[in-house]
PDB file of C-alpha atoms in Angstrom:
ATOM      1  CA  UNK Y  17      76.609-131.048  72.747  1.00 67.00           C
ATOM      2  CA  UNK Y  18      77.719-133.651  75.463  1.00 77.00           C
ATOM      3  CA  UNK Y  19      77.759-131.442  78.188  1.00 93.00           C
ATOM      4  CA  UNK Y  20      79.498-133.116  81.248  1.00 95.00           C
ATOM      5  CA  UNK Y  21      79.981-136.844  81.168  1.00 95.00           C
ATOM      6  CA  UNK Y  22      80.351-139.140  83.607  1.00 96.00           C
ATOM      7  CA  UNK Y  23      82.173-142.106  83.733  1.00 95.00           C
ATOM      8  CA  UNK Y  24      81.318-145.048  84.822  1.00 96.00           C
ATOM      9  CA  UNK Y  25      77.546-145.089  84.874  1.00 94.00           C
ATOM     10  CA  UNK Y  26      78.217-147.983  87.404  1.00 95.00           C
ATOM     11  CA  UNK Y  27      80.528-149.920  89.381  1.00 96.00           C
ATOM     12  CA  UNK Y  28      80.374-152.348  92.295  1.00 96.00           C
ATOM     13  CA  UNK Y  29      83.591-152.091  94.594  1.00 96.00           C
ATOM     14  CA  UNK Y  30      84.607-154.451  97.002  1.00 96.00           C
ATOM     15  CA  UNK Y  31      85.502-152.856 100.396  1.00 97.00           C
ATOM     16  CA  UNK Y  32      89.171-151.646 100.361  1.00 96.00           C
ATOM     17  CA  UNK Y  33      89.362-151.392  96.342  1.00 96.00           C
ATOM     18  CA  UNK Y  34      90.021-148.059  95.493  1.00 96.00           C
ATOM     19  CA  UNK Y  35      88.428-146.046  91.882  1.00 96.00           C
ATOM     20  CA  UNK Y  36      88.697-142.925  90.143  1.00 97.00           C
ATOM     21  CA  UNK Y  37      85.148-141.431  88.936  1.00 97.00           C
ATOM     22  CA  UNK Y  38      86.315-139.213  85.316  1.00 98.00           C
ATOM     23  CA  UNK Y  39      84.250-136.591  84.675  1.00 98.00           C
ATOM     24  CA  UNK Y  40      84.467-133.914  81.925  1.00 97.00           C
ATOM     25  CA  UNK Y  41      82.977-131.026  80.105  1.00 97.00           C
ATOM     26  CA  UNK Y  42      83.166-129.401  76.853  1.00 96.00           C
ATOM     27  CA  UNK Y  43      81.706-125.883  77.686  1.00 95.00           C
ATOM     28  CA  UNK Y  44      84.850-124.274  79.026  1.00 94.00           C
ATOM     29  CA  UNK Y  45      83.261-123.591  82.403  1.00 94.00           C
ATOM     30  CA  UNK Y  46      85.721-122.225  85.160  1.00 91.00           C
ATOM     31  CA  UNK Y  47      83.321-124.294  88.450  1.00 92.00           C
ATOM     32  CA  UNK Y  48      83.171-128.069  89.076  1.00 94.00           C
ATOM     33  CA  UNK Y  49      81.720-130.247  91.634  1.00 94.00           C
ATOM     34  CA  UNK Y  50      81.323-133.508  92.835  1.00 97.00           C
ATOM     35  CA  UNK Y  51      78.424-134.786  95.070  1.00 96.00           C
ATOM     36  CA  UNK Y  52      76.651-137.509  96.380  1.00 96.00           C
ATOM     37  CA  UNK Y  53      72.902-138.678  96.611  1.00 94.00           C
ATOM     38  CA  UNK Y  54      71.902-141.213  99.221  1.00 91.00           C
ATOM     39  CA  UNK Y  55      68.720-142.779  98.485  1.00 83.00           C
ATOM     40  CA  UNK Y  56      66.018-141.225  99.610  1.00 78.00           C
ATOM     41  CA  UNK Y  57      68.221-138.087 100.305  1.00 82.00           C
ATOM     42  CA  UNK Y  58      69.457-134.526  99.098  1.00 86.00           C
ATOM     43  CA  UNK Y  59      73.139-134.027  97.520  1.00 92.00           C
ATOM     44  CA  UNK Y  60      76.229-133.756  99.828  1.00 93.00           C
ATOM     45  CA  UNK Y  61      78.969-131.794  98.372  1.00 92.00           C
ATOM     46  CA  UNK Y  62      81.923-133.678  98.395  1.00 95.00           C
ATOM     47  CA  UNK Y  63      84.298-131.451  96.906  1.00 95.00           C
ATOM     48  CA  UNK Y  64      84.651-128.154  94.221  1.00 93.00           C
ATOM     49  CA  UNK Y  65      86.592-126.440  92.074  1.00 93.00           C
ATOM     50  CA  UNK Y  66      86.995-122.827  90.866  1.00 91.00           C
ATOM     51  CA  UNK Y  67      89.585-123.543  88.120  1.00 92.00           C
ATOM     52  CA  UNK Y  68      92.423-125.165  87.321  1.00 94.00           C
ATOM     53  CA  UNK Y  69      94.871-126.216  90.094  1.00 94.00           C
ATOM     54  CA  UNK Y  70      92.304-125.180  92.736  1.00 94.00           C
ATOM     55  CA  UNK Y  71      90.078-127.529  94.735  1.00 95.00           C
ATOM     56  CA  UNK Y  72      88.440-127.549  97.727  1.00 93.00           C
ATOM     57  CA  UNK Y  73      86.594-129.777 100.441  1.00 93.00           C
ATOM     58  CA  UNK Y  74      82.853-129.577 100.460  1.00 91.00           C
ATOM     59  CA  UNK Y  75      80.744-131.033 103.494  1.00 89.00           C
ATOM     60  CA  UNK Y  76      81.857-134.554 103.024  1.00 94.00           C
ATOM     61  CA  UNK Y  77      84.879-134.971 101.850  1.00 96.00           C
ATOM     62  CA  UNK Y  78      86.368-138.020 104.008  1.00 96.00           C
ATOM     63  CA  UNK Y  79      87.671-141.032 102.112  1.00 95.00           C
ATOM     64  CA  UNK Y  80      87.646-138.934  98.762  1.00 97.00           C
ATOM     65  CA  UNK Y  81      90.192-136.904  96.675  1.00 97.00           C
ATOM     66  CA  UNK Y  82      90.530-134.642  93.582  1.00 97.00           C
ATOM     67  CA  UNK Y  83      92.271-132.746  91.141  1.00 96.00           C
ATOM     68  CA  UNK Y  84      92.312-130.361  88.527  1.00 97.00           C
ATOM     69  CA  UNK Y  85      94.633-130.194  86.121  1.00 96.00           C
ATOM     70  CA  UNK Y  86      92.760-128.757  83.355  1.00 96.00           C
ATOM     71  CA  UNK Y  87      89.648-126.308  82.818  1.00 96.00           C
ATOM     72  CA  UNK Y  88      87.640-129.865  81.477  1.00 97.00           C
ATOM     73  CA  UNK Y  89      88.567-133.082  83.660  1.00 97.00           C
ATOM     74  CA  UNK Y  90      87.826-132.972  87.317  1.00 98.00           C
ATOM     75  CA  UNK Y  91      88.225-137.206  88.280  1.00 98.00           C
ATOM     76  CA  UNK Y  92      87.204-138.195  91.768  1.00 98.00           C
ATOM     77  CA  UNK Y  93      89.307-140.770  93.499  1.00 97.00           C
ATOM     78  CA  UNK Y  94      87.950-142.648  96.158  1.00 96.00           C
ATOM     79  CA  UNK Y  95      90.577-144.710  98.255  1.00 89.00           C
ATOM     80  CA  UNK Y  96      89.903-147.873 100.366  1.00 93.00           C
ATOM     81  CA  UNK Y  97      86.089-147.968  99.283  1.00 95.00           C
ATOM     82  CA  UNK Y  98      83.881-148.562 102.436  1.00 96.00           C
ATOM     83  CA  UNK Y  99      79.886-149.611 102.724  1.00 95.00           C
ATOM     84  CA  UNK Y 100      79.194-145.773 103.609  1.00 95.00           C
ATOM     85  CA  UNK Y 101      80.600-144.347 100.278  1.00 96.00           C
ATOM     86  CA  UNK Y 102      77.646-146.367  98.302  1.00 96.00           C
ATOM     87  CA  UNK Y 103      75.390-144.086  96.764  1.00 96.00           C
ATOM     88  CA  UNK Y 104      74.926-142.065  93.180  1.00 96.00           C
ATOM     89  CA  UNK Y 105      78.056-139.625  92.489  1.00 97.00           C
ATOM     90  CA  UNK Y 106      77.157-136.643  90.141  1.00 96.00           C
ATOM     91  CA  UNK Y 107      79.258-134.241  89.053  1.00 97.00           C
ATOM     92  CA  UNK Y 108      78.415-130.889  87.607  1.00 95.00           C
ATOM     93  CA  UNK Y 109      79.888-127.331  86.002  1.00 94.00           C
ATOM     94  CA  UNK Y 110      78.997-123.596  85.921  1.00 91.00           C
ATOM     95  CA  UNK Y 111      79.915-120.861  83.419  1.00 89.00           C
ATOM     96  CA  UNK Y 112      81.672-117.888  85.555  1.00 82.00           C
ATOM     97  CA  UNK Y 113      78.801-115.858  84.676  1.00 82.00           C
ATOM     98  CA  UNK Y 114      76.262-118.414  85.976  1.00 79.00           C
ATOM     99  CA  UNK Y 115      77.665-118.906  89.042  1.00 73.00           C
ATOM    100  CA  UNK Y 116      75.638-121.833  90.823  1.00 78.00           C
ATOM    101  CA  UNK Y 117      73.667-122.525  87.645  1.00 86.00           C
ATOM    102  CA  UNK Y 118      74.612-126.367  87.615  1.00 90.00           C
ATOM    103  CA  UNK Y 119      74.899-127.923  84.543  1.00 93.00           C
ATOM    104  CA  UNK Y 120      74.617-131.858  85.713  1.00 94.00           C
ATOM    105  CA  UNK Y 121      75.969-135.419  84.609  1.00 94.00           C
ATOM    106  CA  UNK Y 122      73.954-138.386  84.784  1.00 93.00           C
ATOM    107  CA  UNK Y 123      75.202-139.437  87.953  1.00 94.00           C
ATOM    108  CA  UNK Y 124      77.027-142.688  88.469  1.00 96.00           C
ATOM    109  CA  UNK Y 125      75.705-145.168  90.609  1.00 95.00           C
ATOM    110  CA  UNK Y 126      78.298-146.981  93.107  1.00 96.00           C
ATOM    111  CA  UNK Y 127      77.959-150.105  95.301  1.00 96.00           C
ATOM    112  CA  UNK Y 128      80.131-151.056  97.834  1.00 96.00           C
ATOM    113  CA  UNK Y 129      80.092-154.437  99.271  1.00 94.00           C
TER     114      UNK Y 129
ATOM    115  CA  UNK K  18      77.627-121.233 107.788  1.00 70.00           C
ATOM    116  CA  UNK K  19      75.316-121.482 105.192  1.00 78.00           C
ATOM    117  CA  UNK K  20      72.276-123.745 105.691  1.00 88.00           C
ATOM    118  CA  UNK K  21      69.051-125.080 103.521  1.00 94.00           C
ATOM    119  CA  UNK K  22      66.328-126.436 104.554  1.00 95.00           C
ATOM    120  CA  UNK K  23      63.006-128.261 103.504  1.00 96.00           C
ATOM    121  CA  UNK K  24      60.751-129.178 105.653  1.00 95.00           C
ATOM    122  CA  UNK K  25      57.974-130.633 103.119  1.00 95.00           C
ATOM    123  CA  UNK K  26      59.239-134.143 102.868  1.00 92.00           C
ATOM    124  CA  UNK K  27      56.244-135.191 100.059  1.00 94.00           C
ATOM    125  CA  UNK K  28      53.093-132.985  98.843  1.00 95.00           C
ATOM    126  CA  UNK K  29      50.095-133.942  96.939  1.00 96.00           C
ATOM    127  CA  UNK K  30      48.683-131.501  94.311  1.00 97.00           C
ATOM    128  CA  UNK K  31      45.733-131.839  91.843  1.00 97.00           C
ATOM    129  CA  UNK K  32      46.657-131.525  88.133  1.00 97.00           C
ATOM    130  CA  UNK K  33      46.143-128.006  87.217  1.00 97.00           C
ATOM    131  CA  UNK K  34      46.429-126.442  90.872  1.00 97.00           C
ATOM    132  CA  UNK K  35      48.964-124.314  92.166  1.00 97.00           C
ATOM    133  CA  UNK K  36      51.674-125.196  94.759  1.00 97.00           C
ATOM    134  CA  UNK K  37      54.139-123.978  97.084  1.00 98.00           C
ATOM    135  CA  UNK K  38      57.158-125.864  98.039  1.00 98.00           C
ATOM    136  CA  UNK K  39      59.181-124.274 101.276  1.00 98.00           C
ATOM    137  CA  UNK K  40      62.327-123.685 101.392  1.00 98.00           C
ATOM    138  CA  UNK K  41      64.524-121.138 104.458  1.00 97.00           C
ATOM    139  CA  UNK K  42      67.920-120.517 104.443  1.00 96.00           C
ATOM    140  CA  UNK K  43      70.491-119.052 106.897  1.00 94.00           C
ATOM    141  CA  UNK K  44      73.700-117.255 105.888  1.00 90.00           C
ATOM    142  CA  UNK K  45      75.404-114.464 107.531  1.00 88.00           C
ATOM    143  CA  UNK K  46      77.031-113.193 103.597  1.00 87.00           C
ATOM    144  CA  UNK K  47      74.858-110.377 102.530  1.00 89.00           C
ATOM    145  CA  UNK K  48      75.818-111.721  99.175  1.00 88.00           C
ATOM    146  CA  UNK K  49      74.058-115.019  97.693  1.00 91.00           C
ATOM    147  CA  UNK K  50      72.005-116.889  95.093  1.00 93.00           C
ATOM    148  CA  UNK K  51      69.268-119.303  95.977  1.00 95.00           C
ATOM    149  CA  UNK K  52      68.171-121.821  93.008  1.00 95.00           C
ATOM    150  CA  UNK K  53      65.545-124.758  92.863  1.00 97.00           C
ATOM    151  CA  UNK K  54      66.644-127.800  90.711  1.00 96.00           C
ATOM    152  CA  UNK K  55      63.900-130.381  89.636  1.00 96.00           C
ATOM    153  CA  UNK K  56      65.003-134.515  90.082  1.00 94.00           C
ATOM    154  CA  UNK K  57      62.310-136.469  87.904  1.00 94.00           C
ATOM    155  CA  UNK K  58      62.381-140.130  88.545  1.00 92.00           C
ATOM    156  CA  UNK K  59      64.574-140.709  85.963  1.00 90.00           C
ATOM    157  CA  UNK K  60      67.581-139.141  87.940  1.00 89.00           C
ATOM    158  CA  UNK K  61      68.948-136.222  86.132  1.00 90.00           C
ATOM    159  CA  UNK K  62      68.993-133.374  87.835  1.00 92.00           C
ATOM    160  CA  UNK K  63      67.128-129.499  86.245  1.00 93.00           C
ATOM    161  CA  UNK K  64      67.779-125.873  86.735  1.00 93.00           C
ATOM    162  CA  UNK K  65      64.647-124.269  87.280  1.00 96.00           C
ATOM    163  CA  UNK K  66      65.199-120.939  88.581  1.00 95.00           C
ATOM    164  CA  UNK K  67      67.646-118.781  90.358  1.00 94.00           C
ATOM    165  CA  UNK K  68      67.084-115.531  93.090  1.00 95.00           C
ATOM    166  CA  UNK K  69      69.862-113.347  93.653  1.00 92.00           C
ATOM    167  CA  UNK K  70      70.031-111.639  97.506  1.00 92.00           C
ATOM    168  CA  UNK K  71      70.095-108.277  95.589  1.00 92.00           C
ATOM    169  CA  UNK K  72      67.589-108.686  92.936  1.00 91.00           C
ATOM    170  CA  UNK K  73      64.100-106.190  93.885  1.00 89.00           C
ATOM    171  CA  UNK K  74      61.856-108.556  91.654  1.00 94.00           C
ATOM    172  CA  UNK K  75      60.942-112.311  92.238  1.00 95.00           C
ATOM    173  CA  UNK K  76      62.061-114.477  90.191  1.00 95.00           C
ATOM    174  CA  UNK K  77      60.075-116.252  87.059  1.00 96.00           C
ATOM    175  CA  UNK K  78      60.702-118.918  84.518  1.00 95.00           C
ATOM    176  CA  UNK K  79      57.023-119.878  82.686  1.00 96.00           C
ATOM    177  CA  UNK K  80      54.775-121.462  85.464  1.00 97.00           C
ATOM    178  CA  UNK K  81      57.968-121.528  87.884  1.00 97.00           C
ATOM    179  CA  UNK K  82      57.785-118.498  90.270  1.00 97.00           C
ATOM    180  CA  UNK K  83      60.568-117.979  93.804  1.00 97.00           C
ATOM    181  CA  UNK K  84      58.909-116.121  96.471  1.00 96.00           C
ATOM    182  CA  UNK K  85      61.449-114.777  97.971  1.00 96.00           C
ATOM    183  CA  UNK K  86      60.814-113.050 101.275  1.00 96.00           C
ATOM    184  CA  UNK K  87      64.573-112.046 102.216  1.00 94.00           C
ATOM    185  CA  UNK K  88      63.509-110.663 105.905  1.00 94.00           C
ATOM    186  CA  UNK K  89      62.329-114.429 106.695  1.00 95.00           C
ATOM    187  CA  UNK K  90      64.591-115.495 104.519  1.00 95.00           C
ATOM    188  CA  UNK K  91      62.825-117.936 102.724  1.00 97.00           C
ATOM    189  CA  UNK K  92      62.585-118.767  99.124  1.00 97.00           C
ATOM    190  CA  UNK K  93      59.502-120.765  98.224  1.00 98.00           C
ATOM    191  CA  UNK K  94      59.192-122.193  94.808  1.00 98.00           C
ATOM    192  CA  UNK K  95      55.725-121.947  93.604  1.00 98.00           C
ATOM    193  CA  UNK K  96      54.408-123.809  90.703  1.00 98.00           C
ATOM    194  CA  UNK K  97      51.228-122.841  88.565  1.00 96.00           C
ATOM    195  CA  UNK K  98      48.699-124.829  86.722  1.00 96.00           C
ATOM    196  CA  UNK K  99      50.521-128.424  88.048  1.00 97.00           C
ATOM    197  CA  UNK K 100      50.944-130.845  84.985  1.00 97.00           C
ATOM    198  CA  UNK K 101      51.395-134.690  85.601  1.00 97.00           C
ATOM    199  CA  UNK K 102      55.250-134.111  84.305  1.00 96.00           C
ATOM    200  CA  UNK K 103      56.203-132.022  87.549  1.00 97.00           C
ATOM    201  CA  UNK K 104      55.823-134.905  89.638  1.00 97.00           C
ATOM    202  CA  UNK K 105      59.226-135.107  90.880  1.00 96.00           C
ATOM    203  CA  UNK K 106      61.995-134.083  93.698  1.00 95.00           C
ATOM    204  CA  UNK K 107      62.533-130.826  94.215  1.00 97.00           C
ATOM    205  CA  UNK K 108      65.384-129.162  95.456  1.00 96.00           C
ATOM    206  CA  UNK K 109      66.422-126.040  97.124  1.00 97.00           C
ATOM    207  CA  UNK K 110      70.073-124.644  97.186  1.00 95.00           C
ATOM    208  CA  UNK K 111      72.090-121.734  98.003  1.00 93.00           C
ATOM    209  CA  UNK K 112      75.307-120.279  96.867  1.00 90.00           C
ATOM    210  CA  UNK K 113      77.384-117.745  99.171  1.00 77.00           C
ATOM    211  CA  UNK K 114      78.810-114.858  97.427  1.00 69.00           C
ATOM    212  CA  UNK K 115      82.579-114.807  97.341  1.00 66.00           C
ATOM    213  CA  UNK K 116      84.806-116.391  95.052  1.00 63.00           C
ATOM    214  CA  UNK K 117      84.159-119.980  96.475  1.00 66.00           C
ATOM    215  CA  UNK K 118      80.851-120.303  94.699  1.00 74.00           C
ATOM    216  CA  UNK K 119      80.104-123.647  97.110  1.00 80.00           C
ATOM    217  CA  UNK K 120      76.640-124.846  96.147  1.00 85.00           C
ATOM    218  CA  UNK K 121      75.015-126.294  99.405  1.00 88.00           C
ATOM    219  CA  UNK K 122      71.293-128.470  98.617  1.00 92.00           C
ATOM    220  CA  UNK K 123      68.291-128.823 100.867  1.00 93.00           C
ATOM    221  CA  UNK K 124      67.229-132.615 101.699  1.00 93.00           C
ATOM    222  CA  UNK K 125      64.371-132.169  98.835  1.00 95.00           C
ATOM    223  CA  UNK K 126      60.264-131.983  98.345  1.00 96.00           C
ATOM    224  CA  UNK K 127      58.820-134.849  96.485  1.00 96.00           C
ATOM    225  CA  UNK K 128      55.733-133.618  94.804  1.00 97.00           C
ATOM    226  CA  UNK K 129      53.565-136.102  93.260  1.00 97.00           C
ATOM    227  CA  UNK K 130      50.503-134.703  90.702  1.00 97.00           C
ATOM    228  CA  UNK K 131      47.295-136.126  90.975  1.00 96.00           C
ATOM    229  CA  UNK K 132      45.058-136.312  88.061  1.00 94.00           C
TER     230      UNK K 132
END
């Protein structure tokens, strides 16, 4: 089973390049989120998803975007990359009847110089 | 709004000891689920166990227990018989009720087993 994947494991941005993080699952669940992990730190929720064609902002969602077009790809695009936006991105799923359950990635690890 | 937090930054324990890792919460939905995810150092991130605001009985999964005292609403995460292998972040979150099902995480507990 691959679960949710991640991709890119890593990636060094310069400041003002912009990136899309893909992430996608295979286990048809209806929740999706995106957060981030400062060293040192808890996760941030950047944004979430409840289904297809609906997203919404989490506690930081500044500099960042989504969508949702399908039940299995929820990509993360971060415009005009600043210093502040380096961390470890990990995105994760829940069934509907697991609500909050999180089934994780492996993160992706992102440096911005 | 719904808030977590830990205030246990790091904790030692002795192989084979019990411990208790703190974590309160605030929420004004009568509705919610609290849930402690493990972080070894390798970076992936575990489901350990999961409270619901309505369930009568604590929580258990093998040596993981919640204590969950819902007038100080707190849900401690207590650990039997520590192995070397639990040495690790551990975090704390809480999901409102609703159909938003936002996932909010505490700033963690690193516990570190000695032998």
């Amino acid at each position: 089973n691959a679960g949710v994947t991640q991709t890119p494991k890593f990636r060094i941005l310069k400041i003002g390049q912009s990136m899309t993080l893909q992430c996608t699952q295979d286990m048809n669940h209806n929740y999706m989120y995106w957060y981030r992990q400062d060293p040192g730190m808890g996760l941030k929720l950047i944004y979430y998803s409840v289904g297809a064609g609906i997203t919404d902002k989490g506690e930081v969602p500044n500099g960042y975007n989504v969508s949702r077009s399908t039940t299995e790809d929820f990509p993360l695009r971060l415009e005009l990359a600043a210093p502040s936006q380096t961390s470890v991105y990990f995105c994760a799923s829940s069934p509907r009847t697991a609500p909050g359950e999180l089934f994780f990635g492996e993160g992706s690890r992102l440096t911005v110089l | 709004a719904q808030k977590i937090t830990q205030t246990q930054p790091g904790m030692f324990v002795q192989e084979k000891e019990a411990v208790t890792l703190d974590c309160t919460y605030d929420t004004s939905d009568p509705s919610y689920g609290l849930f402690w995810y493990k972080q070894p150092s390798s970076g992936e991130m575990i489901f350990l166990i999961y409270q619901g605001s309505y369930d009568q009985q604590n929580a258990t999964e093998g040596r993981y227990s919640l204590n969950f005292q819902k007038a100080r609403k707190s849900a401690n995460l207590v650990i039997s018989a520590s192995q070397l292998g639990d040495s690790a972040m551990y975090f704390c979150a809480m999901r409102e009720g609703g159909a938003t099902n936002k996932l909010i995480f505490g700033t963690g507990t690193l516990l570190a087993v000695q032998p």
